[in-house]
Coordinates of C-alpha atoms and ligand atoms in Angstrom, one line a residue:
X30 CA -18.5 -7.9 -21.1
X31 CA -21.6 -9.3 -18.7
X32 CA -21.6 -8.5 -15.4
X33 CA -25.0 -10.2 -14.5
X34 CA -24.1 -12.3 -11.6
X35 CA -22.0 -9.7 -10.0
X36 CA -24.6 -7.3 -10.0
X37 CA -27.0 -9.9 -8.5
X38 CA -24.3 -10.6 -6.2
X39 CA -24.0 -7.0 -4.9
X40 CA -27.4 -6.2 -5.1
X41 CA -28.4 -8.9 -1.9
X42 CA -23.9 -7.7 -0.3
X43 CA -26.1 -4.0 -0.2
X44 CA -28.4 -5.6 1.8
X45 CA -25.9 -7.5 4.8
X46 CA -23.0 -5.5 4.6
X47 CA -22.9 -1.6 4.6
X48 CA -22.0 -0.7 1.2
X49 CA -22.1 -4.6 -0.1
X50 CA -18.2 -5.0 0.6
X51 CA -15.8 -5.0 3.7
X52 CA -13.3 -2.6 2.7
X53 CA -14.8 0.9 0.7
X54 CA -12.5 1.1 -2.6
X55 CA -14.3 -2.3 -3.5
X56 CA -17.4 -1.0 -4.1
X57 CA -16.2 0.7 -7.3
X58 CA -18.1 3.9 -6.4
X59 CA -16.0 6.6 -7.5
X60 CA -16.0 5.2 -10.7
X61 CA -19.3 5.2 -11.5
X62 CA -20.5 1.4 -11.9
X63 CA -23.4 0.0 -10.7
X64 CA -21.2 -2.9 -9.0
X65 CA -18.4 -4.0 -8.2
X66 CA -16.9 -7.1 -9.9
X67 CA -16.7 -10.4 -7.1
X68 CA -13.7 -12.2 -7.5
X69 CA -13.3 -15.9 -7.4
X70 CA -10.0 -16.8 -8.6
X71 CA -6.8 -15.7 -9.5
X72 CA -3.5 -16.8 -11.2
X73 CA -0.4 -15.7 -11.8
X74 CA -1.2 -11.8 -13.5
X75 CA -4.8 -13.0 -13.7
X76 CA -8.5 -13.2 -12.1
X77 CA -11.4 -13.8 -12.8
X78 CA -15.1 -13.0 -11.5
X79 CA -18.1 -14.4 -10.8
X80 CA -19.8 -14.2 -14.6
X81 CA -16.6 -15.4 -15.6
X82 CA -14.9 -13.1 -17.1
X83 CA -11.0 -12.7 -17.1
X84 CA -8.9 -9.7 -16.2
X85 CA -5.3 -8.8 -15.9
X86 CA -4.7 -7.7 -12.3
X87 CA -3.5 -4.2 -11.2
X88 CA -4.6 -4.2 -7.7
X89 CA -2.9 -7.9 -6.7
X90 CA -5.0 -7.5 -3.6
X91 CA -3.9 -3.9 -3.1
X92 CA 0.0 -5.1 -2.8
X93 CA 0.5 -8.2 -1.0
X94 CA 1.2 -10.4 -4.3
X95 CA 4.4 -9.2 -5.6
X96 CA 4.7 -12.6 -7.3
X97 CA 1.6 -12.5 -8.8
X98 CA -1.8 -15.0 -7.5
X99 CA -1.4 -18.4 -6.7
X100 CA 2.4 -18.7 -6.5
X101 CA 3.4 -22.0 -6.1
X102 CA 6.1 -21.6 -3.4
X103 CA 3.6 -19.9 -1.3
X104 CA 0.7 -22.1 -1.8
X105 CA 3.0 -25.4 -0.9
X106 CA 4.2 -23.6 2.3
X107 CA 0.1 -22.9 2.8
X108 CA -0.7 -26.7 2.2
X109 CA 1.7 -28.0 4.6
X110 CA 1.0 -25.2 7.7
X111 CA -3.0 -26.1 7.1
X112 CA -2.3 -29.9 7.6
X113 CA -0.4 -29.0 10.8
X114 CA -3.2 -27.1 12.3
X115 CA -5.1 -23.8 11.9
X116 CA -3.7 -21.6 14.9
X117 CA -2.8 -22.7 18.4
X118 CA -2.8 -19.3 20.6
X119 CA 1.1 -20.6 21.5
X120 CA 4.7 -19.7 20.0
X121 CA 5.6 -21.7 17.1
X122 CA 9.3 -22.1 15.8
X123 CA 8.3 -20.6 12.0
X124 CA 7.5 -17.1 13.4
X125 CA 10.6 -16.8 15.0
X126 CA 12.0 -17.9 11.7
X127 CA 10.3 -14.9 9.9
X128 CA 10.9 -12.6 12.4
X129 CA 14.9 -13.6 12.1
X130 CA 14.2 -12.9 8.3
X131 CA 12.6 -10.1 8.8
X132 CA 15.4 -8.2 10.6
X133 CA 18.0 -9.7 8.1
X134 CA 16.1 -7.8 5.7
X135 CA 15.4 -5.1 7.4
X136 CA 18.4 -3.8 9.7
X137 CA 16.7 -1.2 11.3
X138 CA 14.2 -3.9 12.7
X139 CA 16.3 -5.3 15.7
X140 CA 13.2 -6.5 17.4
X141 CA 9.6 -7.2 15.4
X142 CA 6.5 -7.7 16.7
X143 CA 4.1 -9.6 14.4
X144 CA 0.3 -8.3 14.0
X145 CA -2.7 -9.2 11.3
X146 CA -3.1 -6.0 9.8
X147 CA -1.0 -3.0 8.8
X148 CA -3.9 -1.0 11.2
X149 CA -2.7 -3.1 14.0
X150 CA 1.2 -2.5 13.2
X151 CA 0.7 1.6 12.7
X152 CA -1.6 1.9 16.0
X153 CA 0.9 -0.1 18.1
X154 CA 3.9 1.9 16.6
X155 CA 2.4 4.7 17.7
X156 CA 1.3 3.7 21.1
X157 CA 5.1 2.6 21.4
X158 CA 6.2 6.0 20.2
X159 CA 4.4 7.9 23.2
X160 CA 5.1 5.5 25.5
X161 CA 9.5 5.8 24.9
X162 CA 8.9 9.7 24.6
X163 CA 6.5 10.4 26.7
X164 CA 4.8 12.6 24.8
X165 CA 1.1 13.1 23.5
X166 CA 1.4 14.2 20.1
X167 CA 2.1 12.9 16.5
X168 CA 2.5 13.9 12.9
X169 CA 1.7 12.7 9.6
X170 CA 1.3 13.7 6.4
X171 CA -1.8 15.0 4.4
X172 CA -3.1 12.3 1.9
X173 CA -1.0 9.4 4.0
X174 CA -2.7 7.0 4.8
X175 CA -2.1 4.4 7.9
X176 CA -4.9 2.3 8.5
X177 CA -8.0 3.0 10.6
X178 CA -7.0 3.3 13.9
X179 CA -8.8 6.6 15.5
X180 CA -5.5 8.7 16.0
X181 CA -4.2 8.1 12.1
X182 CA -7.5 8.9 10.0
X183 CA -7.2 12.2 9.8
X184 CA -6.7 14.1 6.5
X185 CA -6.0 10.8 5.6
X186 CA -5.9 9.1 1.7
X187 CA -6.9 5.7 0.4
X188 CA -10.7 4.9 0.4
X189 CA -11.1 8.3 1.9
X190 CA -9.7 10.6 -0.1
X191 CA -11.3 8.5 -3.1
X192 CA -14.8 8.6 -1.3
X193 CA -14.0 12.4 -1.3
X194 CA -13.3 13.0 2.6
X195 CA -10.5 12.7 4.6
X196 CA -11.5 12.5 8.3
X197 CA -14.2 9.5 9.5
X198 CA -16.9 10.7 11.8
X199 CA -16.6 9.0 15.0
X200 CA -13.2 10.4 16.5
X201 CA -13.4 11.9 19.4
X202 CA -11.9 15.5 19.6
X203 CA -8.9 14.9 22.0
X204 CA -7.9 12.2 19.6
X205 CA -7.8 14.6 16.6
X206 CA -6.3 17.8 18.4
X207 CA -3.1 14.8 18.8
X208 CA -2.7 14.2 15.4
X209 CA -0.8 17.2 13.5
X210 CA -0.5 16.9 9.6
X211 CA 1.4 18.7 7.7
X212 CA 1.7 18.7 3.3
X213 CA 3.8 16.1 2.4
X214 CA 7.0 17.5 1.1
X215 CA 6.6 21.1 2.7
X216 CA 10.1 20.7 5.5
X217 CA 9.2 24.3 7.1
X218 CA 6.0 23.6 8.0
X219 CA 7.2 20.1 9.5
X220 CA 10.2 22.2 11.2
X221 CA 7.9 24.3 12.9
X222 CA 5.8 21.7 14.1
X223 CA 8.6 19.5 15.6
X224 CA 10.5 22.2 17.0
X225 CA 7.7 23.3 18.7
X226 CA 5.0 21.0 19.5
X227 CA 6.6 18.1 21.3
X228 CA 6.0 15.3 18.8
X229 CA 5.9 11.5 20.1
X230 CA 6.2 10.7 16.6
X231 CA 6.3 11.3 12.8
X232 CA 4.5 8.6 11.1
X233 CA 4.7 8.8 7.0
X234 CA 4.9 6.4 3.7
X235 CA 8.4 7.3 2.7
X236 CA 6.8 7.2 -0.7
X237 CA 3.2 8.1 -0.6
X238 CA 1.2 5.7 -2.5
X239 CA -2.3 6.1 -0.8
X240 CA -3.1 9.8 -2.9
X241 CA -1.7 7.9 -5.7
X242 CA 2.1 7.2 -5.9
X243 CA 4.3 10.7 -5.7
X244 CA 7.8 9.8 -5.9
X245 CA 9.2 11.7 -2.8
X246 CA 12.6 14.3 -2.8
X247 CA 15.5 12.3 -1.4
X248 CA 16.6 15.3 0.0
X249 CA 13.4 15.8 1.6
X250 CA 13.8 12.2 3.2
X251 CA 17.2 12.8 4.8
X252 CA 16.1 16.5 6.3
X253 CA 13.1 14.7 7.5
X254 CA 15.4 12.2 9.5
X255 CA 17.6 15.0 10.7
X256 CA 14.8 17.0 11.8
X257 CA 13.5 13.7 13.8
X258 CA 16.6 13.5 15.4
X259 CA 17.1 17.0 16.8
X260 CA 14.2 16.9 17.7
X261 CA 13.8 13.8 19.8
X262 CA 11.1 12.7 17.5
X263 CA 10.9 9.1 16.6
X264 CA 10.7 8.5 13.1
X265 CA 8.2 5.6 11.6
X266 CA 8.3 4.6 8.4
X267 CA 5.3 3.2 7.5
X268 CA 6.5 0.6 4.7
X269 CA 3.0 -1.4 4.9
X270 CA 2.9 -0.9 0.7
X271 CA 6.9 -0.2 0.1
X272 CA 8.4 -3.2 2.3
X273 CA 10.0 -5.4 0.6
X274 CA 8.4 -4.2 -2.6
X275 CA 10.8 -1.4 -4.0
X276 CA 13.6 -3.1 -2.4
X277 CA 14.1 -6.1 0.2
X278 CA 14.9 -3.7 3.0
X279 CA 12.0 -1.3 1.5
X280 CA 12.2 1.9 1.4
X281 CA 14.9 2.7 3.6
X282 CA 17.3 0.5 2.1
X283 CA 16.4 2.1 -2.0
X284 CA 17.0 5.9 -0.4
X285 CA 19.7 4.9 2.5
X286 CA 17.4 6.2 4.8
X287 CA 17.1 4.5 8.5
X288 CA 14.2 4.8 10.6
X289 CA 13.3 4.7 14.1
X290 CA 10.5 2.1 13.7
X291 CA 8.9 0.2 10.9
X292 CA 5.6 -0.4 10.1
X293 CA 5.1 -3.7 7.7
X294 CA 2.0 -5.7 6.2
X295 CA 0.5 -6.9 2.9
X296 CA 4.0 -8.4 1.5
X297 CA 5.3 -9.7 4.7
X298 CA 1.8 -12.1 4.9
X299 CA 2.1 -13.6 1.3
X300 CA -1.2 -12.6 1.0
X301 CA -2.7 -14.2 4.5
X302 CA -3.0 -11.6 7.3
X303 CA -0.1 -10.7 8.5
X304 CA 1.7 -6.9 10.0
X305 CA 4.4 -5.9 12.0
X306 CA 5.9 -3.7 13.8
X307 CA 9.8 -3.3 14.6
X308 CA 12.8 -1.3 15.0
X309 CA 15.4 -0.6 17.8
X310 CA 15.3 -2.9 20.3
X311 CA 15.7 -0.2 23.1
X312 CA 12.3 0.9 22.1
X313 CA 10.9 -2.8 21.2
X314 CA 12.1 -3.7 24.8
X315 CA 9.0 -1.8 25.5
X316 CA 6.5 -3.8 24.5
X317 CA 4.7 -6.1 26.8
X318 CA 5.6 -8.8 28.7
X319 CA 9.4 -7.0 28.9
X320 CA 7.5 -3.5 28.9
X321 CA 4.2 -2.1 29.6
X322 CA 3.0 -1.1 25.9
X323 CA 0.4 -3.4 25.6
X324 CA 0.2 -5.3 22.6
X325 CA -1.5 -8.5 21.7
X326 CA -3.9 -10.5 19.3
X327 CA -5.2 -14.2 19.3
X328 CA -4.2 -14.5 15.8
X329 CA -1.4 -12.7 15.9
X330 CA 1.1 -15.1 13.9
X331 CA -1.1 -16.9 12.9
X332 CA 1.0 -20.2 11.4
X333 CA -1.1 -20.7 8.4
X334 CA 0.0 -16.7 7.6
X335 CA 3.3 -16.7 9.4
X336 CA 4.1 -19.4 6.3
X337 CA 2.8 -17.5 4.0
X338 CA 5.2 -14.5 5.0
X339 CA 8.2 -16.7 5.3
X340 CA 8.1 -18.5 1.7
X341 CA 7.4 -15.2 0.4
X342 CA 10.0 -13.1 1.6
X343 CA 12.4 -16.4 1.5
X344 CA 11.9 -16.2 -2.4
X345 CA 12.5 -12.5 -2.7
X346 CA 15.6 -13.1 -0.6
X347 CA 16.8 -15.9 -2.9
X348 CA 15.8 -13.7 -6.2
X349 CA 16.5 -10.1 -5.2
X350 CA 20.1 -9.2 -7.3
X351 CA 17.6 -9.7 -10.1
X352 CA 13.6 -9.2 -9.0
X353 CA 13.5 -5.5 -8.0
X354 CA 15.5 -4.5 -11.2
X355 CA 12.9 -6.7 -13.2
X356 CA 10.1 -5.0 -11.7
X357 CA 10.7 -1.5 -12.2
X358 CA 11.9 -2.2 -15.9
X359 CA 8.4 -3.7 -16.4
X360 CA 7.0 -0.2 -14.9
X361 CA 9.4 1.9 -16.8
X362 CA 8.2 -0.1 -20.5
X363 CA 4.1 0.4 -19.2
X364 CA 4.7 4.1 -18.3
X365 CA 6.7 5.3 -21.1
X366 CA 4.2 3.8 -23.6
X367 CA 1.7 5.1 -22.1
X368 CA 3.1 8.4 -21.9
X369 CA 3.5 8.1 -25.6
X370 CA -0.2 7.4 -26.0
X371 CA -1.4 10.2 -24.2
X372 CA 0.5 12.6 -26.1
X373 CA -1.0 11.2 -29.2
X374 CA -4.0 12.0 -28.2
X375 CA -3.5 15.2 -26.4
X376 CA -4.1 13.8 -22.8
X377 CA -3.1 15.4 -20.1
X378 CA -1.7 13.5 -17.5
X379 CA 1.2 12.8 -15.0
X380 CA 2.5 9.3 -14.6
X381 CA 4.3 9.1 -11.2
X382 CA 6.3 5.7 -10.8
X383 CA 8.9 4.0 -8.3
X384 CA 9.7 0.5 -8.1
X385 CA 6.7 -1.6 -9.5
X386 CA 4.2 0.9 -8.3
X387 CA 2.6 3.6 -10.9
X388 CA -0.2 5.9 -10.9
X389 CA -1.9 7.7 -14.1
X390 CA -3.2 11.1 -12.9
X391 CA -5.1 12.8 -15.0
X392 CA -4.6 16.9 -14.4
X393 CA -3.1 19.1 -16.3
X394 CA -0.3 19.9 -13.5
X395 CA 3.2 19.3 -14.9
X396 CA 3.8 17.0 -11.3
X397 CA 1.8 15.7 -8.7
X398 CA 3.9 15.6 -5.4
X399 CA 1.7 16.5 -2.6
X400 CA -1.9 15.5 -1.6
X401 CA -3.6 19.2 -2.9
X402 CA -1.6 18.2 -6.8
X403 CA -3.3 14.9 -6.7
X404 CA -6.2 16.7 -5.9
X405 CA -6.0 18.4 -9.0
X406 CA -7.0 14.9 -11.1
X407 CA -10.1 15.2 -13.3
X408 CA -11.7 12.1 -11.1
X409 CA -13.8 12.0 -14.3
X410 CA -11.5 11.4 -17.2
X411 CA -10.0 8.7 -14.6
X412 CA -13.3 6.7 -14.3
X413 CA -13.4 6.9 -18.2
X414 CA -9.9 5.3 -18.2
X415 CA -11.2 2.6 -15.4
X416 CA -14.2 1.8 -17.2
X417 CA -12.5 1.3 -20.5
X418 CA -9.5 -0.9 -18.8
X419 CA -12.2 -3.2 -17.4
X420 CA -14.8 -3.7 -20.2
X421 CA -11.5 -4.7 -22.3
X422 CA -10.7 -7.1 -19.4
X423 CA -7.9 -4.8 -17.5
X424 CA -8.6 -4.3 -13.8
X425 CA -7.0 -1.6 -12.1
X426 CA -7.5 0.4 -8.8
X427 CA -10.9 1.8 -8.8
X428 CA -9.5 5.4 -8.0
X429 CA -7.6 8.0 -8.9
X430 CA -5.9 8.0 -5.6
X431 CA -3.9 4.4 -5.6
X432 CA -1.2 3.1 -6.9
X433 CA -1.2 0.0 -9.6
X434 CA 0.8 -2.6 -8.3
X435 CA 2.9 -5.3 -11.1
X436 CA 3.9 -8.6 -10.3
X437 CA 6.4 -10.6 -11.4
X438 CA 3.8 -12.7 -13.2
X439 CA 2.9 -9.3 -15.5
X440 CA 5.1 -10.6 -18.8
X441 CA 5.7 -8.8 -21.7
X442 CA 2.8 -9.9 -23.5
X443 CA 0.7 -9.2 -21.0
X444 CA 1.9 -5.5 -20.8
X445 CA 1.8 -5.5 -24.5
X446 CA -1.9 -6.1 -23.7
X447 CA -2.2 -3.7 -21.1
X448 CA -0.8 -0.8 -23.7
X449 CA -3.3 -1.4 -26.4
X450 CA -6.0 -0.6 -23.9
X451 CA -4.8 2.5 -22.2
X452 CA -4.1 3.4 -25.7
X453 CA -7.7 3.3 -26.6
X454 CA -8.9 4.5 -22.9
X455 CA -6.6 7.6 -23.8
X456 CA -8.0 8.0 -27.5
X457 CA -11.6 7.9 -25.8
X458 CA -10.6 10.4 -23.3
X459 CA -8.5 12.5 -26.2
X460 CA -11.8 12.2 -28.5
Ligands
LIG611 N1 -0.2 1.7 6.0 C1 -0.2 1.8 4.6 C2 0.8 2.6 4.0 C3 -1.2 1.2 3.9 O1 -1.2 1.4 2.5 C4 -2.2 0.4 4.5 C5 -3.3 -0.2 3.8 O2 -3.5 0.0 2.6 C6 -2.2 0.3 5.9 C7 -1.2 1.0 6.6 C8 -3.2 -0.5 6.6 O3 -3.0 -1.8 6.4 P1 -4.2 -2.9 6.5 O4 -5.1 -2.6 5.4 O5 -3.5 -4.2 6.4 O6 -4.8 -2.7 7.9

């Protein structure tokens, strides 16, 4: 496969933007290439690059495109917002529509407050959090990962943890003595903590998918809520990758878990920037103009985005008695297969998967279900995998530490296709 014009692309990206890309992951370096690929179009379970050549798409922009690229509900509810104007820094009807949708969904989100970014929905949550508590301090888990806002990158995951650090420079030390982590999973640790540092808030994925995906204890969930509770702690789910994506109502609606807050992006935006954050309305009531959490943003619903959001989630409304179980049965086929393959060849690996989410790690562990398994992964035997995926025109996360995310649009032939090549990336990595 030629990569020419990528590499010529990156080569003058190095030299205007720090690293050649906006957003770290993309610059492929944990996985040992010279460049990134650059995208130029997508379809359905596909894109292709800049030389040309064709992939089947595992990252679907990192989770927004549950129904593949290019859907054609969302891009006619695109075409018609664009002809209407771009953005007009005033209420418009169609947010208030998708907000309405977003709390059907969602019951736990009386009140929503729309943002452009899941950073912009976590930060504010948080803000919101202190504010009803009055308190200082918050928790999260190790290997979470919330977006960069100052107060939530701290032993964070995502681009960090692949990059091989897991707190950014540039924080200042009262904002890091606020944050409290604790391993994901481990409820006396998190006990202690609550009971005795006077938390504003626990923030957390309800299933981590930023170290990788690690399917998370049900029991562990509910002792978390009951913990938040006795302890006047409020709870945020941070459903930025899991909204609407293992079920309609998330996370908290596949475990029967409910929140105190929600944090939402990626689906919720079809794709266009869109976040949000929501929950009870006697904490939502605090937001400004009613309250004095400040909260605002010029393109905050934006209308081109806000119609993004509401085609999508009106389609996985209309299709969800059969669309979730569709999803996960595509993820259960992939996995098992390639759990097959890797015992042919005497891989070692655990293949963690919820919903339409999965993540191969490669470790010898029997499970991965906290940050310091996942660090286990031989980083190594994963880029072999990546590089081998891509050359035979599979693109998938370019780290160990993210999920792959299936659309709709993945068919069986396509996952047929998918197989054959882990089955040779395996044999490679066996040989
Ligand atoms: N929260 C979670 C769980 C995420 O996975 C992400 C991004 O990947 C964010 C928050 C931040 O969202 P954004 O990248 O839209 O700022």
């Amino acid at each position: 496969m030629n990569h020419k014009i990528s590499k010529e692309i990156f080569k003058k990206a190095q030299k205007y933007i720090p690293g050649g890309v906006n957003s770290p992951v993309r610059a492929f370096k944990s996985v040992s290439r010279e460049a990134p690929i650059f995208a130029c179009k997508g379809e359905g379970a596909k894109i292709w690059d800049e030389d040309g050549n064709e992939y089947i798409d595992y990252i679907c922009s990192w989770g927004p495109l549950i129904l593949g690229h290019n859907h054609p509900k969302i891009i006619a509810g695109v075409r018609d917002a664009i002809e209407l104007g771009s953005s007009f820094g005033l209420p418009t009807k169609k947010e208030v529509e998708l907000a309405e949708l977003i709390t059907k969904c969602c019951p736990s989100i009386e009140m929503v407050r729309l943002t452009t970014s899941g950073t912009e929905a976590t930060m504010s949550a948080v803000r919101l959090a202190r504010a009803y508590t009055n308190r200082n301090k918050i928790a999260k888990f190790e290997g979470c990962y919330h977006g960069h806002s100052d107060a939530l990158l701290v032993k964070s995951g995502s681009g960090l943890l692949t990059d091989g650090y897991q707190d950014s420079n540039g924080i200042t030390e009262g904002v890091l003595k606020d944050t409290i982590t604790i391993p994901f999973g481990n409820l006396k640790e998190l006990n202690n903590i609550l009971e005795k540092k006077n938390i504003a808030c626990l923030i957390m994925e309800p299933v981590p998918a930023n170290m990788g995906v690690i399917y998370p204890d049900v029991e562990f969930l509910k002792a978390v809520r009951e913990l938040c509770t006795k302890t006047g702690t409020l709870l945020i789910f941070d459903e930025v990758i899991s909204g609407f994506r293992l079920a309609l109502g998330g996370a908290q609606e596949y475990f029967g878990i409910t929140p105190d807050m929600t944090t939402l992006g990626k689906i919720i935006g079809g794709g266009y920037p869109v976040g949000a954050f929501g929950g009870k309305s006697e904490i939502m009531q605090l937001v400004a103009p009613m309250g004095r959490v400040y909260h605002a943003g010029t393109l905050s619903g934006n209308p081109i985005a806000v119609r993004a959001g509401y085609e999508m989630l009106t389609y996985l409304d209309e299709n969800k008695e059969t669309l979730y179980k569709e999803l996960e049965d595509k993820v259960k086929y992939i996995t098992k297969e390639a759990k097959k393959s890797a015992e042919k060849y005497g891989v070692n690996v655990v293949i963690n998967s919820i919903g339409s989410l999965f993540t191969v790690f490669f470790t010898d562990k029997k499970e991965i279900n906290n940050l310091k398994d996942a660090l286990s992964s031989n980083t190594e035997n994963f880029a072999i995998y990546f590089n081998t995926m891509l050359e035979n025109g599979i693109i998938c996360p370019p780290s160990q530490f993210e999920a792959h995310f299936v659309s709709i649009a993945h068919t069986q032939e396509i996952l047929d296709k998918t197989l054959k090549v882990i089955d040779m990336a395996f044999k490679t990595i066996g040989e």
